[in-house]
Every structure is written in C-alpha cells, then in structure tokens.
PDB file of C-alpha atoms and ligand atoms in Angstrom:
ATOM      1  CA  MET A1196      47.711  31.309 128.243  1.00  0.00           C
ATOM      2  CA  ASP A1197      46.972  34.881 126.232  1.00  0.00           C
ATOM      3  CA  ILE A1198      48.098  38.016 127.047  1.00  0.00           C
ATOM      4  CA  LYS A1199      44.297  39.043 128.693  1.00  0.00           C
ATOM      5  CA  GLN A1200      44.733  36.298 130.855  1.00  0.00           C
ATOM      6  CA  LEU A1201      48.427  36.876 131.931  1.00  0.00           C
ATOM      7  CA  GLN A1202      47.698  40.755 132.739  1.00  0.00           C
ATOM      8  CA  VAL A1203      44.488  39.342 135.027  1.00  0.00           C
ATOM      9  CA  ALA A1204      46.890  36.803 136.975  1.00  0.00           C
ATOM     10  CA  GLU A1205      49.615  39.685 137.399  1.00  0.00           C
ATOM     11  CA  ASP A1206      46.986  42.318 138.352  1.00  0.00           C
ATOM     12  CA  ALA A1207      45.086  39.812 140.725  1.00  0.00           C
ATOM     13  CA  ILE A1208      45.753  40.172 144.748  1.00  0.00           C
ATOM     14  CA  GLY A1209      47.972  37.381 145.933  1.00  0.00           C
ATOM     15  CA  PHE A1210      51.321  35.862 146.289  1.00  0.00           C
ATOM     16  CA  LEU A1211      52.659  34.729 143.631  1.00  0.00           C
ATOM     17  CA  TYR A1212      55.641  35.659 141.125  1.00  0.00           C
ATOM     18  CA  PRO A1213      54.891  35.671 137.340  1.00  0.00           C
ATOM     19  CA  GLU A1214      57.428  33.010 137.056  1.00  0.00           C
ATOM     20  CA  GLU A1215      56.299  30.744 139.898  1.00  0.00           C
ATOM     21  CA  GLY A1216      52.832  31.417 137.819  1.00  0.00           C
ATOM     22  CA  SER A1217      54.288  30.468 134.489  1.00  0.00           C
ATOM     23  CA  ALA A1218      55.979  27.149 136.164  1.00  0.00           C
ATOM     24  CA  LEU A1219      52.455  26.220 137.077  1.00  0.00           C
ATOM     25  CA  TYR A1220      51.060  26.972 133.734  1.00  0.00           C
ATOM     26  CA  ARG A1221      53.818  24.646 132.041  1.00  0.00           C
ATOM     27  CA  ALA A1222      53.241  21.724 134.786  1.00  0.00           C
ATOM     28  CA  GLY A1223      49.405  22.234 134.640  1.00  0.00           C
ATOM     29  CA  LEU A1224      49.777  21.444 130.793  1.00  0.00           C
ATOM     30  CA  ASP A1225      51.575  18.419 131.296  1.00  0.00           C
ATOM     31  CA  ALA A1226      49.558  17.252 134.086  1.00  0.00           C
ATOM     32  CA  ALA A1227      46.297  17.769 132.563  1.00  0.00           C
ATOM     33  CA  ARG A1228      46.995  14.601 130.026  1.00  0.00           C
ATOM     34  CA  VAL A1229      46.740  12.461 133.622  1.00  0.00           C
ATOM     35  CA  GLY A1230      43.687  14.108 134.982  1.00  0.00           C
ATOM     36  CA  PRO A1231      41.820  17.188 136.342  1.00  0.00           C
ATOM     37  CA  LEU A1232      43.924  19.564 138.482  1.00  0.00           C
ATOM     38  CA  LEU A1233      43.104  20.695 142.267  1.00  0.00           C
ATOM     39  CA  GLU A1234      44.452  23.538 144.171  1.00  0.00           C
ATOM     40  CA  ILE A1235      44.593  24.120 148.015  1.00  0.00           C
ATOM     41  CA  GLY A1236      44.323  27.942 148.267  1.00  0.00           C
ATOM     42  CA  GLY A1237      42.223  29.644 145.968  1.00  0.00           C
ATOM     43  CA  TYR A1238      42.401  32.984 147.423  1.00  0.00           C
ATOM     44  CA  CYS A1239      41.724  35.812 144.956  1.00  0.00           C
ATOM     45  CA  GLY A1240      42.610  33.834 142.157  1.00  0.00           C
ATOM     46  CA  LYS A1241      45.787  34.120 141.189  1.00  0.00           C
ATOM     47  CA  SER A1242      46.881  30.775 140.953  1.00  0.00           C
ATOM     48  CA  ALA A1243      43.901  29.668 139.732  1.00  0.00           C
ATOM     49  CA  VAL A1244      44.380  31.568 136.370  1.00  0.00           C
ATOM     50  CA  TYR A1245      47.513  29.948 135.566  1.00  0.00           C
ATOM     51  CA  LEU A1246      46.406  26.618 136.649  1.00  0.00           C
ATOM     52  CA  GLY A1247      42.750  27.287 134.998  1.00  0.00           C
ATOM     53  CA  ALA A1248      44.426  28.652 131.834  1.00  0.00           C
ATOM     54  CA  ALA A1249      46.281  25.406 131.505  1.00  0.00           C
ATOM     55  CA  ALA A1250      43.286  23.267 132.236  1.00  0.00           C
ATOM     56  CA  ALA A1251      41.258  25.220 129.678  1.00  0.00           C
ATOM     57  CA  ALA A1252      44.104  25.120 126.779  1.00  0.00           C
ATOM     58  CA  ALA A1253      43.747  21.134 127.598  1.00  0.00           C
ATOM     59  CA  GLY A1254      40.258  20.640 127.873  1.00  0.00           C
ATOM     60  CA  ALA A1255      40.128  19.973 131.369  1.00  0.00           C
ATOM     61  CA  ILE A1256      39.297  21.467 134.646  1.00  0.00           C
ATOM     62  CA  LEU A1257      40.763  23.039 137.567  1.00  0.00           C
ATOM     63  CA  TYR A1258      39.004  22.548 141.162  1.00  0.00           C
ATOM     64  CA  SER A1259      39.988  25.292 143.420  1.00  0.00           C
ATOM     65  CA  VAL A1260      39.588  24.781 147.127  1.00  0.00           C
ATOM     66  CA  ASP A1261      39.208  27.223 149.891  1.00  0.00           C
ATOM     67  CA  LEU A1262      37.554  28.254 153.039  1.00  0.00           C
ATOM     68  CA  HIS A1263      37.461  31.714 151.496  1.00  0.00           C
ATOM     69  CA  THR A1264      37.690  33.063 155.113  1.00  0.00           C
ATOM     70  CA  GLY A1265      41.365  33.649 154.881  1.00  0.00           C
ATOM     71  CA  SER A1266      44.475  32.186 156.758  1.00  0.00           C
ATOM     72  CA  GLU A1267      45.512  33.048 160.018  1.00  0.00           C
ATOM     73  CA  GLU A1268      48.016  35.407 158.561  1.00  0.00           C
ATOM     74  CA  HIS A1269      44.957  37.415 156.458  1.00  0.00           C
ATOM     75  CA  GLN A1270      43.089  38.528 159.579  1.00  0.00           C
ATOM     76  CA  PRO A1271      43.004  41.828 160.820  1.00  0.00           C
ATOM     77  CA  GLY A1272      46.121  43.155 162.813  1.00  0.00           C
ATOM     78  CA  GLU A1273      48.111  40.124 160.980  1.00  0.00           C
ATOM     79  CA  GLU A1274      51.323  40.158 158.654  1.00  0.00           C
ATOM     80  CA  PHE A1275      49.141  39.456 155.102  1.00  0.00           C
ATOM     81  CA  PHE A1276      45.958  41.419 156.231  1.00  0.00           C
ATOM     82  CA  ASP A1277      44.412  43.449 153.467  1.00  0.00           C
ATOM     83  CA  PRO A1278      41.507  45.605 154.189  1.00  0.00           C
ATOM     84  CA  ARG A1279      40.210  45.273 150.445  1.00  0.00           C
ATOM     85  CA  LEU A1280      39.198  41.750 151.264  1.00  0.00           C
ATOM     86  CA  ILE A1281      36.773  42.806 154.380  1.00  0.00           C
ATOM     87  CA  ASP A1282      33.069  41.976 153.454  1.00  0.00           C
ATOM     88  CA  PRO A1283      31.309  45.177 154.455  1.00  0.00           C
ATOM     89  CA  ALA A1284      27.638  42.986 155.239  1.00  0.00           C
ATOM     90  CA  SER A1285      29.883  40.872 158.026  1.00  0.00           C
ATOM     91  CA  GLY A1286      32.825  42.786 158.737  1.00  0.00           C
ATOM     92  CA  ARG A1287      35.029  39.280 157.978  1.00  0.00           C
ATOM     93  CA  VAL A1288      37.715  38.453 155.496  1.00  0.00           C
ATOM     94  CA  ASN A1289      35.525  36.787 152.445  1.00  0.00           C
ATOM     95  CA  THR A1290      37.883  36.372 149.163  1.00  0.00           C
ATOM     96  CA  LEU A1291      35.187  34.482 147.043  1.00  0.00           C
ATOM     97  CA  PRO A1292      33.700  37.245 145.347  1.00  0.00           C
ATOM     98  CA  HIS A1293      37.695  38.332 144.567  1.00  0.00           C
ATOM     99  CA  PHE A1294      38.198  34.540 143.421  1.00  0.00           C
ATOM    100  CA  LEU A1295      34.902  34.376 141.307  1.00  0.00           C
ATOM    101  CA  ASP A1296      35.733  38.584 139.526  1.00  0.00           C
ATOM    102  CA  THR A1297      39.608  37.602 138.495  1.00  0.00           C
ATOM    103  CA  ILE A1298      38.177  33.758 136.855  1.00  0.00           C
ATOM    104  CA  HIS A1299      35.732  35.965 135.222  1.00  0.00           C
ATOM    105  CA  ARG A1300      38.053  38.417 133.941  1.00  0.00           C
ATOM    106  CA  ALA A1301      40.203  35.800 132.309  1.00  0.00           C
ATOM    107  CA  ASP A1302      36.842  33.814 130.638  1.00  0.00           C
ATOM    108  CA  LEU A1303      37.888  30.897 132.673  1.00  0.00           C
ATOM    109  CA  ASP A1304      34.485  30.121 134.484  1.00  0.00           C
ATOM    110  CA  PRO A1305      34.024  27.122 132.562  1.00  0.00           C
ATOM    111  CA  ALA A1306      37.640  25.520 133.371  1.00  0.00           C
ATOM    112  CA  VAL A1307      37.765  26.629 137.135  1.00  0.00           C
ATOM    113  CA  VAL A1308      35.400  24.951 139.814  1.00  0.00           C
ATOM    114  CA  PRO A1309      35.296  26.685 143.245  1.00  0.00           C
ATOM    115  CA  LEU A1310      34.918  24.150 146.018  1.00  0.00           C
ATOM    116  CA  VAL A1311      34.263  26.026 149.324  1.00  0.00           C
ATOM    117  CA  GLY A1312      35.074  24.412 152.536  1.00  0.00           C
ATOM    118  CA  SER A1313      37.631  22.939 154.222  1.00  0.00           C
ATOM    119  CA  SER A1314      41.014  21.393 152.219  1.00  0.00           C
ATOM    120  CA  GLN A1315      40.847  18.331 154.612  1.00  0.00           C
ATOM    121  CA  ASP A1316      36.969  17.859 154.601  1.00  0.00           C
ATOM    122  CA  PHE A1317      37.365  17.569 150.486  1.00  0.00           C
ATOM    123  CA  ALA A1318      40.138  15.565 150.608  1.00  0.00           C
ATOM    124  CA  LEU A1319      38.030  12.986 152.755  1.00  0.00           C
ATOM    125  CA  LEU A1320      35.301  12.506 150.435  1.00  0.00           C
ATOM    126  CA  TRP A1321      37.302  13.099 146.993  1.00  0.00           C
ATOM    127  CA  SER A1322      37.472   9.880 145.068  1.00  0.00           C
ATOM    128  CA  GLU A1323      38.673  10.895 141.575  1.00  0.00           C
ATOM    129  CA  PRO A1324      42.423  10.778 140.720  1.00  0.00           C
ATOM    130  CA  LEU A1325      44.103  13.788 140.054  1.00  0.00           C
ATOM    131  CA  GLY A1326      46.688  15.112 137.469  1.00  0.00           C
ATOM    132  CA  LEU A1327      48.076  17.770 139.448  1.00  0.00           C
ATOM    133  CA  VAL A1328      47.638  18.869 143.196  1.00  0.00           C
ATOM    134  CA  PHE A1329      48.805  22.594 144.203  1.00  0.00           C
ATOM    135  CA  ILE A1330      49.438  22.833 148.027  1.00  0.00           C
ATOM    136  CA  ASP A1331      49.107  26.702 148.866  1.00  0.00           C
ATOM    137  CA  GLY A1332      46.363  26.515 151.772  1.00  0.00           C
ATOM    138  CA  GLY A1333      46.992  27.143 155.509  1.00  0.00           C
ATOM    139  CA  HIS A1334      50.597  27.323 156.323  1.00  0.00           C
ATOM    140  CA  SER A1335      50.895  25.974 159.807  1.00  0.00           C
ATOM    141  CA  GLU A1336      52.724  22.495 160.523  1.00  0.00           C
ATOM    142  CA  GLU A1337      49.177  20.861 161.191  1.00  0.00           C
ATOM    143  CA  ALA A1338      47.564  22.326 157.759  1.00  0.00           C
ATOM    144  CA  ALA A1339      50.338  21.744 155.666  1.00  0.00           C
ATOM    145  CA  HIS A1340      51.063  18.172 156.642  1.00  0.00           C
ATOM    146  CA  ALA A1341      47.375  17.493 156.851  1.00  0.00           C
ATOM    147  CA  ASP A1342      46.967  18.773 153.019  1.00  0.00           C
ATOM    148  CA  LEU A1343      49.949  16.314 151.849  1.00  0.00           C
ATOM    149  CA  GLU A1344      48.453  13.337 153.941  1.00  0.00           C
ATOM    150  CA  GLY A1345      45.038  13.913 152.810  1.00  0.00           C
ATOM    151  CA  TRP A1346      45.502  14.975 149.094  1.00  0.00           C
ATOM    152  CA  GLU A1347      48.490  12.436 147.954  1.00  0.00           C
ATOM    153  CA  PRO A1348      46.741   9.639 147.792  1.00  0.00           C
ATOM    154  CA  HIS A1349      44.474  11.331 145.271  1.00  0.00           C
ATOM    155  CA  ILE A1350      47.280  12.378 142.726  1.00  0.00           C
ATOM    156  CA  ALA A1351      47.513   9.439 139.670  1.00  0.00           C
ATOM    157  CA  PRO A1352      50.816   7.922 139.231  1.00  0.00           C
ATOM    158  CA  GLY A1353      52.563  10.183 136.556  1.00  0.00           C
ATOM    159  CA  GLY A1354      51.125  12.966 138.201  1.00  0.00           C
ATOM    160  CA  LEU A1355      52.344  16.061 139.808  1.00  0.00           C
ATOM    161  CA  LEU A1356      52.506  17.536 143.279  1.00  0.00           C
ATOM    162  CA  ALA A1357      53.200  21.221 143.816  1.00  0.00           C
ATOM    163  CA  ILE A1358      53.968  23.037 146.697  1.00  0.00           C
ATOM    164  CA  HIS A1359      54.260  26.808 147.288  1.00  0.00           C
ATOM    165  CA  ASP A1360      56.035  28.938 149.738  1.00  0.00           C
ATOM    166  CA  VAL A1361      59.374  26.648 150.313  1.00  0.00           C
ATOM    167  CA  PHE A1362      61.613  28.974 152.154  1.00  0.00           C
ATOM    168  CA  VAL A1363      65.160  27.539 152.431  1.00  0.00           C
ATOM    169  CA  ASP A1364      66.248  30.105 155.117  1.00  0.00           C
ATOM    170  CA  GLU A1365      63.614  30.170 157.785  1.00  0.00           C
ATOM    171  CA  ARG A1366      64.314  34.160 158.122  1.00  0.00           C
ATOM    172  CA  GLU A1367      62.388  34.329 155.164  1.00  0.00           C
ATOM    173  CA  GLY A1368      59.517  32.600 155.706  1.00  0.00           C
ATOM    174  CA  GLY A1369      57.718  29.852 157.629  1.00  0.00           C
ATOM    175  CA  GLN A1370      59.380  26.272 157.393  1.00  0.00           C
ATOM    176  CA  ALA A1371      55.827  24.342 156.954  1.00  0.00           C
ATOM    177  CA  PRO A1372      55.899  24.287 153.456  1.00  0.00           C
ATOM    178  CA  ARG A1373      59.355  23.247 153.410  1.00  0.00           C
ATOM    179  CA  HIS A1374      58.915  20.346 155.586  1.00  0.00           C
ATOM    180  CA  VAL A1375      55.936  19.049 153.777  1.00  0.00           C
ATOM    181  CA  TYR A1376      58.415  19.132 150.420  1.00  0.00           C
ATOM    182  CA  GLU A1377      60.936  17.164 152.041  1.00  0.00           C
ATOM    183  CA  ARG A1378      58.349  14.730 153.473  1.00  0.00           C
ATOM    184  CA  ALA A1379      56.892  13.810 150.091  1.00  0.00           C
ATOM    185  CA  ARG A1380      60.504  14.085 148.222  1.00  0.00           C
ATOM    186  CA  GLY A1381      61.766  11.266 151.180  1.00  0.00           C
ATOM    187  CA  GLY A1382      58.878   9.155 151.301  1.00  0.00           C
ATOM    188  CA  GLY A1383      60.366   7.308 147.761  1.00  0.00           C
ATOM    189  CA  LEU A1384      56.375   7.987 146.032  1.00  0.00           C
ATOM    190  CA  PHE A1385      57.798  11.462 144.254  1.00  0.00           C
ATOM    191  CA  VAL A1386      60.889  12.766 142.131  1.00  0.00           C
ATOM    192  CA  ASP A1387      61.924  16.276 141.492  1.00  0.00           C
ATOM    193  CA  HIS A1388      60.344  17.468 138.667  1.00  0.00           C
ATOM    194  CA  GLY A1389      61.320  21.490 138.757  1.00  0.00           C
ATOM    195  CA  SER A1390      61.668  24.126 141.012  1.00  0.00           C
ATOM    196  CA  VAL A1391      61.278  28.015 140.452  1.00  0.00           C
ATOM    197  CA  ARG A1392      61.799  30.650 143.586  1.00  0.00           C
ATOM    198  CA  THR A1393      59.528  29.098 146.106  1.00  0.00           C
ATOM    199  CA  LEU A1394      57.443  26.587 143.698  1.00  0.00           C
ATOM    200  CA  ARG A1395      58.579  23.080 144.282  1.00  0.00           C
ATOM    201  CA  ILE A1396      57.438  20.608 141.969  1.00  0.00           C
ATOM    202  CA  LEU A1397      57.277  16.787 142.563  1.00  0.00           C
ATOM    203  CA  LYS A1398      56.365  14.061 139.939  1.00  0.00           C
ATOM    204  CA  LYS A1399      54.437  10.983 141.085  1.00  0.00           C
ATOM    205  CA  ARG A1400      56.642   7.891 139.930  1.00  0.00           C
ATOM    206  CA  GLN A1401      54.408   5.468 137.705  1.00  0.00           C
TER     207      GLN A1401
HETATM  208  N1  SAH B1911      47.480  30.419 145.983  1.00  0.00           N
HETATM  209  C1  SAH B1911      46.744  32.052 146.379  1.00  0.00           C
HETATM  210  C2  SAH B1911      47.247  32.223 147.584  1.00  0.00           C
HETATM  211  C3  SAH B1911      46.510  31.273 148.663  1.00  0.00           C
HETATM  212  S1  SAH B1911      46.496  32.147 150.321  1.00  0.00           S
HETATM  213  C4  SAH B1911      47.854  32.965 145.271  1.00  0.00           C
HETATM  214  O1  SAH B1911      47.694  32.591 144.225  1.00  0.00           O
HETATM  215  O2  SAH B1911      47.847  34.234 145.283  1.00  0.00           O
HETATM  216  C5  SAH B1911      46.023  30.787 151.300  1.00  0.00           C
HETATM  217  C6  SAH B1911      44.613  30.178 151.240  1.00  0.00           C
HETATM  218  O3  SAH B1911      44.199  28.729 151.723  1.00  0.00           O
HETATM  219  C7  SAH B1911      43.494  31.216 151.953  1.00  0.00           C
HETATM  220  O4  SAH B1911      42.771  31.779 151.065  1.00  0.00           O
HETATM  221  C8  SAH B1911      42.770  30.760 153.212  1.00  0.00           C
HETATM  222  O5  SAH B1911      41.503  30.942 153.073  1.00  0.00           O
HETATM  223  C9  SAH B1911      43.184  29.110 152.399  1.00  0.00           C
HETATM  224  N2  SAH B1911      42.842  28.283 153.463  1.00  0.00           N
HETATM  225  C10 SAH B1911      43.706  27.960 154.952  1.00  0.00           C
HETATM  226  N3  SAH B1911      43.614  26.849 155.318  1.00  0.00           N
HETATM  227  C11 SAH B1911      42.403  26.111 154.636  1.00  0.00           C
HETATM  228  C12 SAH B1911      41.717  25.183 154.706  1.00  0.00           C
HETATM  229  N4  SAH B1911      41.926  24.537 155.730  1.00  0.00           N
HETATM  230  N5  SAH B1911      40.868  24.475 153.678  1.00  0.00           N
HETATM  231  C13 SAH B1911      40.902  25.482 152.572  1.00  0.00           C
HETATM  232  N6  SAH B1911      41.541  26.663 152.660  1.00  0.00           N
HETATM  233  C14 SAH B1911      42.063  27.211 153.476  1.00  0.00           C
HETATM  234 MG1   MG B1912      51.684  30.738 148.593  1.00  0.00          MG
END
C-alpha cells in the first residue's frame, strides 16, 4: 500500500480507524493467497482502499457489495446522516459516486469490483470460494446474522472472516456485530486470528 493510497483511505468518508484499516490490509494480503476478497458495506470506499490495495498487491480481486442507498442510521434525521451523500437529482442517499471516486483516486479500479445490490441476494447466487469476507453492512440483528449465514459457507478453508463494530460495552454501540462474532467463534469452524479496536478477525479451520 503506497502513501497516496493511505492518504486516500484516511480522507475517504467512512467509519474505520487507520489501525483497523492497516489490520484489514495485512489480513487481505494473507487471505488473497487463499482466494478473492469480499466486503459487505462498501459505503464511500474507505475499507475498500485497504482491502483493494491488498488484493492488488497480491494479484487478486476485491468484490465490494453495497446497496449504496445507506443503512437506516445513514438516512436524513438519523445519527450517522451525512448531507454530502444526498444525490441532488433524487434527494436520496447515494454513496456509489463517492465509492467510485475513492477507488479511482487510489488507482484501484482494476482490483475492485463493485457489486451494487443486497448482500443477502448476492450471497444466494454466489459460488466462488473466498479468501476473506469482511462483514460491515447492515447492523440490525437480522441483517448482521443474515450476512454471517449467507457468506460463511463461501469462505474457503484457511480463509478469514473479519467483522467490524464489535462493541464490548453496549453504551458504545449496537450489539449485533458482537453477537455475530460470538456466534461465528462459538460454532467450531473458526479460530481467533486477531483484533484491533472494534475489528475482529477469525480464521476458518483447514
Ligand atoms: N466499510 C465502510 C462502512 C460501511 S457502512 C467504511 O469503511 O467506511 C454500512 C454500509 O452497508 C452502507 O453503505 C449500507 O448501504 C450497506 N448495507 C446495509 N445493508 C445492506 C444490505 N442488506 N446489502 C448491501 N449493503 C448493505
Ligand atoms: Mg463499520
């Protein structure tokens, strides 16, 4: 990952600490030897720069899944609403132009494949074994568990599952990602592979 890409990642609108980004980058480099990388929750491209740079360095691909209409908490009047993301033509949240611009500025167009649509829909039609799945999409219990159920079977043996926004203290954030992390870890298929702030990484047994 070069300095320009680091700068683009840090400047991008989004929700990821630089040290979480670096951990994603390192995990992505490892995992790209196992298979392509996939993230749920592309938003404005912040995590996609770290994972996409890892994919590019390893000669692999990052698939980035997002509806690009924002989660509940990104809508007008909600806690994480950002007026810059309103598309003037439709008056609705549209993160796709921001995502594409971020990826382009990081010179990662060839390595990042945007998949615009519902994570659960893509999971149903998916068939390629993946080296890494990063779950950072909808944060309701329903959405987060559906992402685990839908994507876990597509992680290759020895591949990684990364989960964002795992808050140990419920006063700091919603608990669905923590429940999903505990469920994945408790299921016997994964072992702990590191954690940075609210990022948890699990490795699928061979
Ligand atoms: N990874 C990003 C942040 C993601 S925010 C970063 O690094 O900053 C969560 C994203 O998940 C939003 O963009 C929202 O549109 C997307 N999302 C929510 N539910 C989804 C679903 N069911 N399918 C696809 N994307 C979804
Ligand atoms: Mg997040």
